[in-house]
PDB file of N, CA and C in Angstrom:
ATOM      1  N   LEU A 172     -36.048-110.461 -21.703  1.00 82.00           N
ATOM      2  CA  LEU A 172     -35.757-110.444 -23.120  1.00 82.00           C
ATOM      3  C   LEU A 172     -37.052-110.503 -23.936  1.00 82.00           C
ATOM      4  N   ALA A 173     -38.023-111.253 -23.441  1.00 90.00           N
ATOM      5  CA  ALA A 173     -39.294-111.363 -24.162  1.00 90.00           C
ATOM      6  C   ALA A 173     -40.027-110.015 -24.174  1.00 90.00           C
ATOM      7  N   GLU A 174     -39.944-109.289 -23.065  1.00 92.00           N
ATOM      8  CA  GLU A 174     -40.607-107.982 -23.008  1.00 92.00           C
ATOM      9  C   GLU A 174     -39.960-107.017 -23.999  1.00 92.00           C
ATOM     10  N   ASN A 175     -38.634-107.037 -24.082  1.00 92.00           N
ATOM     11  CA  ASN A 175     -37.937-106.178 -25.045  1.00 92.00           C
ATOM     12  C   ASN A 175     -38.328-106.537 -26.472  1.00 92.00           C
ATOM     13  N   ALA A 176     -38.433-107.829 -26.752  1.00 93.00           N
ATOM     14  CA  ALA A 176     -38.821-108.264 -28.092  1.00 93.00           C
ATOM     15  C   ALA A 176     -40.236-107.798 -28.422  1.00 93.00           C
ATOM     16  N   LEU A 177     -41.132-107.925 -27.463  1.00 96.00           N
ATOM     17  CA  LEU A 177     -42.509-107.481 -27.692  1.00 96.00           C
ATOM     18  C   LEU A 177     -42.567-105.978 -27.952  1.00 96.00           C
ATOM     19  N   LEU A 178     -41.857-105.206 -27.149  1.00 96.00           N
ATOM     20  CA  LEU A 178     -41.848-103.754 -27.349  1.00 96.00           C
ATOM     21  C   LEU A 178     -41.223-103.377 -28.692  1.00 96.00           C
ATOM     22  N   LEU A 179     -40.182-104.094 -29.072  1.00 95.00           N
ATOM     23  CA  LEU A 179     -39.540-103.833 -30.352  1.00 95.00           C
ATOM     24  C   LEU A 179     -40.477-104.141 -31.511  1.00 95.00           C
ATOM     25  N   ILE A 180     -41.152-105.271 -31.440  1.00 95.00           N
ATOM     26  CA  ILE A 180     -42.078-105.661 -32.508  1.00 95.00           C
ATOM     27  C   ILE A 180     -43.253-104.690 -32.598  1.00 95.00           C
ATOM     28  N   VAL A 181     -43.805-104.305 -31.461  1.00 97.00           N
ATOM     29  CA  VAL A 181     -44.924-103.351 -31.462  1.00 97.00           C
ATOM     30  C   VAL A 181     -44.466-101.990 -31.993  1.00 97.00           C
ATOM     31  N   GLY A 182     -43.266-101.569 -31.595  1.00 96.00           N
ATOM     32  CA  GLY A 182     -42.743-100.285 -32.065  1.00 96.00           C
ATOM     33  C   GLY A 182     -42.490-100.272 -33.561  1.00 96.00           C
ATOM     34  N   ILE A 183     -41.873-101.331 -34.055  1.00 96.00           N
ATOM     35  CA  ILE A 183     -41.619-101.420 -35.495  1.00 96.00           C
ATOM     36  C   ILE A 183     -42.937-101.525 -36.257  1.00 96.00           C
ATOM     37  N   GLY A 184     -43.869-102.296 -35.732  1.00 95.00           N
ATOM     38  CA  GLY A 184     -45.164-102.443 -36.400  1.00 95.00           C
ATOM     39  C   GLY A 184     -45.935-101.135 -36.464  1.00 95.00           C
ATOM     40  N   SER A 185     -45.957-100.398 -35.364  1.00 97.00           N
ATOM     41  CA  SER A 185     -46.694 -99.130 -35.382  1.00 97.00           C
ATOM     42  C   SER A 185     -45.992 -98.091 -36.256  1.00 97.00           C
ATOM     43  N   GLY A 186     -44.671 -98.092 -36.257  1.00 95.00           N
ATOM     44  CA  GLY A 186     -43.934 -97.176 -37.135  1.00 95.00           C
ATOM     45  C   GLY A 186     -44.142 -97.505 -38.598  1.00 95.00           C
ATOM     46  N   LEU A 187     -44.149 -98.794 -38.906  1.00 92.00           N
ATOM     47  CA  LEU A 187     -44.383 -99.224 -40.286  1.00 92.00           C
ATOM     48  C   LEU A 187     -45.801 -98.867 -40.731  1.00 92.00           C
ATOM     49  N   ALA A 188     -46.773 -99.075 -39.851  1.00 94.00           N
ATOM     50  CA  ALA A 188     -48.156 -98.732 -40.189  1.00 94.00           C
ATOM     51  C   ALA A 188     -48.305 -97.227 -40.428  1.00 94.00           C
ATOM     52  N   ALA A 189     -47.669 -96.424 -39.580  1.00 95.00           N
ATOM     53  CA  ALA A 189     -47.744 -94.970 -39.750  1.00 95.00           C
ATOM     54  C   ALA A 189     -47.066 -94.529 -41.043  1.00 95.00           C
ATOM     55  N   ALA A 190     -45.931 -95.145 -41.357  1.00 90.00           N
ATOM     56  CA  ALA A 190     -45.222 -94.781 -42.584  1.00 90.00           C
ATOM     57  C   ALA A 190     -46.029 -95.163 -43.821  1.00 90.00           C
ATOM     58  N   LEU A 191     -46.612 -96.347 -43.806  1.00 88.00           N
ATOM     59  CA  LEU A 191     -47.432 -96.767 -44.949  1.00 88.00           C
ATOM     60  C   LEU A 191     -48.671 -95.898 -45.099  1.00 88.00           C
ATOM     61  N   LEU A 192     -49.259 -95.499 -43.994  1.00 92.00           N
ATOM     62  CA  LEU A 192     -50.413 -94.599 -44.035  1.00 92.00           C
ATOM     63  C   LEU A 192     -50.020 -93.234 -44.578  1.00 92.00           C
ATOM     64  N   ALA A 193     -48.817 -92.786 -44.236  1.00 92.00           N
ATOM     65  CA  ALA A 193     -48.367 -91.477 -44.697  1.00 92.00           C
ATOM     66  C   ALA A 193     -48.097 -91.452 -46.195  1.00 92.00           C
ATOM     67  N   ILE A 194     -47.602 -92.561 -46.734  1.00 88.00           N
ATOM     68  CA  ILE A 194     -47.288 -92.570 -48.164  1.00 88.00           C
ATOM     69  C   ILE A 194     -48.409 -93.153 -49.017  1.00 88.00           C
ATOM     70  N   ALA A 195     -49.481 -93.587 -48.404  1.00 87.00           N
ATOM     71  CA  ALA A 195     -50.595 -94.186 -49.151  1.00 87.00           C
ATOM     72  C   ALA A 195     -51.168 -93.253 -50.221  1.00 87.00           C
ATOM     73  N   PRO A 196     -51.400 -91.970 -49.936  1.00 88.00           N
ATOM     74  CA  PRO A 196     -51.953 -91.108 -50.998  1.00 88.00           C
ATOM     75  C   PRO A 196     -51.043 -90.997 -52.223  1.00 88.00           C
ATOM     76  N   VAL A 197     -49.737 -90.960 -52.005  1.00 86.00           N
ATOM     77  CA  VAL A 197     -48.803 -90.858 -53.127  1.00 86.00           C
ATOM     78  C   VAL A 197     -48.802 -92.161 -53.914  1.00 86.00           C
ATOM     79  N   LEU A 198     -48.827 -93.286 -53.204  1.00 84.00           N
ATOM     80  CA  LEU A 198     -48.864 -94.574 -53.902  1.00 84.00           C
ATOM     81  C   LEU A 198     -50.124 -94.722 -54.741  1.00 84.00           C
ATOM     82  N   ILE A 199     -51.239 -94.305 -54.202  1.00 86.00           N
ATOM     83  CA  ILE A 199     -52.504 -94.399 -54.929  1.00 86.00           C
ATOM     84  C   ILE A 199     -52.501 -93.454 -56.125  1.00 86.00           C
ATOM     85  N   ASP A 200     -51.976 -92.251 -55.952  1.00 87.00           N
ATOM     86  CA  ASP A 200     -51.953 -91.247 -57.011  1.00 87.00           C
ATOM     87  C   ASP A 200     -51.050 -91.667 -58.168  1.00 87.00           C
ATOM     88  N   ARG A 201     -49.948 -92.327 -57.868  1.00 83.00           N
ATOM     89  CA  ARG A 201     -48.975 -92.705 -58.897  1.00 83.00           C
ATOM     90  C   ARG A 201     -49.171 -94.120 -59.433  1.00 83.00           C
ATOM     91  N   GLY A 202     -50.261 -94.735 -59.124  1.00 80.00           N
ATOM     92  CA  GLY A 202     -50.502 -96.065 -59.645  1.00 80.00           C
ATOM     93  C   GLY A 202     -50.216 -97.164 -58.646  1.00 80.00           C
ATOM     94  N   GLY A 203     -49.702 -96.821 -57.516  1.00 72.00           N
ATOM     95  CA  GLY A 203     -49.538 -97.726 -56.395  1.00 72.00           C
ATOM     96  C   GLY A 203     -48.853 -99.045 -56.657  1.00 72.00           C
ATOM     97  N   ARG A 204     -47.596 -99.016 -56.982  1.00 73.00           N
ATOM     98  CA  ARG A 204     -46.850-100.262 -57.098  1.00 73.00           C
ATOM     99  C   ARG A 204     -46.606-100.817 -55.698  1.00 73.00           C
ATOM    100  N   PRO A 205     -46.861-102.096 -55.480  1.00 67.00           N
ATOM    101  CA  PRO A 205     -46.669-102.663 -54.140  1.00 67.00           C
ATOM    102  C   PRO A 205     -45.214-102.559 -53.690  1.00 67.00           C
ATOM    103  N   LEU A 206     -45.050-102.479 -52.407  1.00 73.00           N
ATOM    104  CA  LEU A 206     -43.705-102.339 -51.857  1.00 73.00           C
ATOM    105  C   LEU A 206     -42.900-103.617 -52.094  1.00 73.00           C
ATOM    106  N   THR A 207     -41.626-103.456 -52.264  1.00 79.00           N
ATOM    107  CA  THR A 207     -40.761-104.566 -52.656  1.00 79.00           C
ATOM    108  C   THR A 207     -40.138-105.259 -51.454  1.00 79.00           C
ATOM    109  N   TRP A 208     -39.296-106.225 -51.770  1.00 87.00           N
ATOM    110  CA  TRP A 208     -38.603-106.989 -50.734  1.00 87.00           C
ATOM    111  C   TRP A 208     -37.617-106.135 -49.958  1.00 87.00           C
ATOM    112  N   SER A 209     -37.199-105.021 -50.508  1.00 86.00           N
ATOM    113  CA  SER A 209     -36.225-104.181 -49.812  1.00 86.00           C
ATOM    114  C   SER A 209     -36.806-103.629 -48.507  1.00 86.00           C
ATOM    115  N   LEU A 210     -38.098-103.309 -48.518  1.00 86.00           N
ATOM    116  CA  LEU A 210     -38.720-102.838 -47.283  1.00 86.00           C
ATOM    117  C   LEU A 210     -38.774-103.955 -46.249  1.00 86.00           C
ATOM    118  N   ALA A 211     -39.114-105.152 -46.675  1.00 89.00           N
ATOM    119  CA  ALA A 211     -39.143-106.287 -45.755  1.00 89.00           C
ATOM    120  C   ALA A 211     -37.753-106.582 -45.218  1.00 89.00           C
ATOM    121  N   ALA A 212     -36.750-106.493 -46.070  1.00 94.00           N
ATOM    122  CA  ALA A 212     -35.370-106.730 -45.629  1.00 94.00           C
ATOM    123  C   ALA A 212     -34.928-105.680 -44.627  1.00 94.00           C
ATOM    124  N   LEU A 213     -35.322-104.428 -44.864  1.00 93.00           N
ATOM    125  CA  LEU A 213     -34.958-103.355 -43.937  1.00 93.00           C
ATOM    126  C   LEU A 213     -35.623-103.554 -42.579  1.00 93.00           C
ATOM    127  N   VAL A 214     -36.899-103.897 -42.584  1.00 93.00           N
ATOM    128  CA  VAL A 214     -37.620-104.123 -41.325  1.00 93.00           C
ATOM    129  C   VAL A 214     -37.006-105.303 -40.568  1.00 93.00           C
ATOM    130  N   LEU A 215     -36.672-106.366 -41.274  1.00 95.00           N
ATOM    131  CA  LEU A 215     -36.044-107.524 -40.627  1.00 95.00           C
ATOM    132  C   LEU A 215     -34.655-107.194 -40.095  1.00 95.00           C
ATOM    133  N   ALA A 216     -33.909-106.356 -40.803  1.00 97.00           N
ATOM    134  CA  ALA A 216     -32.587-105.943 -40.327  1.00 97.00           C
ATOM    135  C   ALA A 216     -32.692-105.114 -39.048  1.00 97.00           C
ATOM    136  N   VAL A 217     -33.660-104.216 -38.998  1.00 96.00           N
ATOM    137  CA  VAL A 217     -33.873-103.414 -37.796  1.00 96.00           C
ATOM    138  C   VAL A 217     -34.299-104.303 -36.631  1.00 96.00           C
ATOM    139  N   LEU A 218     -35.171-105.259 -36.901  1.00 95.00           N
ATOM    140  CA  LEU A 218     -35.607-106.197 -35.872  1.00 95.00           C
ATOM    141  C   LEU A 218     -34.435-107.031 -35.361  1.00 95.00           C
ATOM    142  N   ALA A 219     -33.611-107.530 -36.264  1.00 96.00           N
ATOM    143  CA  ALA A 219     -32.459-108.340 -35.865  1.00 96.00           C
ATOM    144  C   ALA A 219     -31.454-107.520 -35.051  1.00 96.00           C
ATOM    145  N   ALA A 220     -31.221-106.282 -35.449  1.00 97.00           N
ATOM    146  CA  ALA A 220     -30.294-105.421 -34.702  1.00 97.00           C
ATOM    147  C   ALA A 220     -30.840-105.120 -33.308  1.00 97.00           C
ATOM    148  N   GLY A 221     -32.126-104.862 -33.214  1.00 95.00           N
ATOM    149  CA  GLY A 221     -32.735-104.586 -31.913  1.00 95.00           C
ATOM    150  C   GLY A 221     -32.711-105.789 -31.000  1.00 95.00           C
ATOM    151  N   LEU A 222     -33.051-106.952 -31.537  1.00 95.00           N
ATOM    152  CA  LEU A 222     -33.030-108.170 -30.723  1.00 95.00           C
ATOM    153  C   LEU A 222     -31.606-108.544 -30.323  1.00 95.00           C
ATOM    154  N   GLY A 223     -30.674-108.369 -31.234  1.00 96.00           N
ATOM    155  CA  GLY A 223     -29.273-108.671 -30.920  1.00 96.00           C
ATOM    156  C   GLY A 223     -28.709-107.774 -29.835  1.00 96.00           C
ATOM    157  N   SER A 224     -28.956-106.476 -29.941  1.00 95.00           N
ATOM    158  CA  SER A 224     -28.449-105.554 -28.928  1.00 95.00           C
ATOM    159  C   SER A 224     -29.143-105.773 -27.591  1.00 95.00           C
ATOM    160  N   SER A 225     -30.402-106.143 -27.623  1.00 94.00           N
ATOM    161  CA  SER A 225     -31.120-106.452 -26.387  1.00 94.00           C
ATOM    162  C   SER A 225     -30.543-107.696 -25.718  1.00 94.00           C
ATOM    163  N   ALA A 226     -30.216-108.708 -26.516  1.00 93.00           N
ATOM    164  CA  ALA A 226     -29.633-109.927 -25.964  1.00 93.00           C
ATOM    165  C   ALA A 226     -28.253-109.670 -25.384  1.00 93.00           C
ATOM    166  N   ILE A 227     -27.463-108.856 -26.049  1.00 94.00           N
ATOM    167  CA  ILE A 227     -26.131-108.517 -25.532  1.00 94.00           C
ATOM    168  C   ILE A 227     -26.243-107.750 -24.222  1.00 94.00           C
ATOM    169  N   ALA A 228     -27.165-106.803 -24.151  1.00 90.00           N
ATOM    170  CA  ALA A 228     -27.357-106.034 -22.919  1.00 90.00           C
ATOM    171  C   ALA A 228     -27.851-106.918 -21.778  1.00 90.00           C
ATOM    172  N   ALA A 229     -28.754-107.840 -22.087  1.00 87.00           N
ATOM    173  CA  ALA A 229     -29.261-108.741 -21.043  1.00 87.00           C
ATOM    174  C   ALA A 229     -28.163-109.665 -20.543  1.00 87.00           C
ATOM    175  N   ARG A 230     -27.334-110.151 -21.439  1.00 89.00           N
ATOM    176  CA  ARG A 230     -26.229-111.019 -21.035  1.00 89.00           C
ATOM    177  C   ARG A 230     -25.221-110.258 -20.170  1.00 89.00           C
ATOM    178  N   ALA A 231     -24.911-109.026 -20.540  1.00 84.00           N
ATOM    179  CA  ALA A 231     -23.970-108.225 -19.763  1.00 84.00           C
ATOM    180  C   ALA A 231     -24.527-107.907 -18.377  1.00 84.00           C
ATOM    181  N   THR A 232     -25.808-107.670 -18.296  1.00 81.00           N
ATOM    182  CA  THR A 232     -26.440-107.374 -17.010  1.00 81.00           C
ATOM    183  C   THR A 232     -26.488-108.614 -16.132  1.00 81.00           C
ATOM    184  N   ALA A 233     -26.737-109.760 -16.720  1.00 81.00           N
ATOM    185  CA  ALA A 233     -26.835-110.997 -15.940  1.00 81.00           C
ATOM    186  C   ALA A 233     -25.495-111.424 -15.372  1.00 81.00           C
ATOM    187  N   ARG A 234     -24.400-111.017 -15.970  1.00 80.00           N
ATOM    188  CA  ARG A 234     -23.071-111.385 -15.485  1.00 80.00           C
ATOM    189  C   ARG A 234     -22.714-110.676 -14.176  1.00 80.00           C
ATOM    190  N   GLU A 235     -23.199-109.482 -13.984  1.00 76.00           N
ATOM    191  CA  GLU A 235     -22.847-108.702 -12.809  1.00 76.00           C
ATOM    192  C   GLU A 235     -23.676-109.128 -11.605  1.00 76.00           C
ATOM    193  N   SER A 236     -23.091-108.978 -10.460  1.00 75.00           N
ATOM    194  CA  SER A 236     -23.790-109.289  -9.222  1.00 75.00           C
ATOM    195  C   SER A 236     -24.762-108.161  -8.891  1.00 75.00           C
ATOM    196  N   LEU A 237     -25.995-108.513  -8.674  1.00 71.00           N
ATOM    197  CA  LEU A 237     -27.017-107.509  -8.398  1.00 71.00           C
ATOM    198  C   LEU A 237     -26.764-106.814  -7.073  1.00 71.00           C
ATOM    199  N   LEU A 238     -26.420-107.579  -6.061  1.00 73.00           N
ATOM    200  CA  LEU A 238     -26.211-107.016  -4.735  1.00 73.00           C
ATOM    201  C   LEU A 238     -25.048-106.028  -4.708  1.00 73.00           C
ATOM    202  N   SER A 239     -23.948-106.370  -5.323  1.00 74.00           N
ATOM    203  CA  SER A 239     -22.791-105.440  -5.321  1.00 74.00           C
ATOM    204  C   SER A 239     -23.091-104.207  -6.150  1.00 74.00           C
ATOM    205  N   SER A 240     -23.845-104.357  -7.216  1.00 68.00           N
ATOM    206  CA  SER A 240     -24.222-103.200  -8.023  1.00 68.00           C
ATOM    207  C   SER A 240     -25.100-102.243  -7.254  1.00 68.00           C
ATOM    208  N   LEU A 241     -26.031-102.794  -6.465  1.00 72.00           N
ATOM    209  CA  LEU A 241     -26.914-101.929  -5.673  1.00 72.00           C
ATOM    210  C   LEU A 241     -26.159-101.268  -4.522  1.00 72.00           C
ATOM    211  N   ARG A 242     -25.230-101.967  -3.956  1.00 73.00           N
ATOM    212  CA  ARG A 242     -24.457-101.395  -2.836  1.00 73.00           C
ATOM    213  C   ARG A 242     -23.533-100.283  -3.301  1.00 73.00           C
ATOM    214  N   SER A 243     -23.032-100.372  -4.513  1.00 70.00           N
ATOM    215  CA  SER A 243     -22.101 -99.358  -5.007  1.00 70.00           C
ATOM    216  C   SER A 243     -22.798 -98.025  -5.268  1.00 70.00           C
ATOM    217  N   ASP A 244     -24.088 -98.058  -5.459  1.00 58.00           N
ATOM    218  CA  ASP A 244     -24.830 -96.812  -5.690  1.00 58.00           C
ATOM    219  C   ASP A 244     -25.212 -96.258  -4.373  1.00 58.00           C
TER     220      ASP A 244
END
């Protein structure tokens, strides 16, 4: 679960950095109003959804027997 969280945080961080870099010229040209709380709320919502779905998947995987799952394949 920790590895999934790390990958999610790094992915969201790099995507956010790329998006901010892409819109930086427009922000500077138009007077550059700082980004609002809506962007922070959106990033936190994506993070919460990713962590939640990762936790659900990990819980579902932990319930199944590893040996029987490997034998069935």
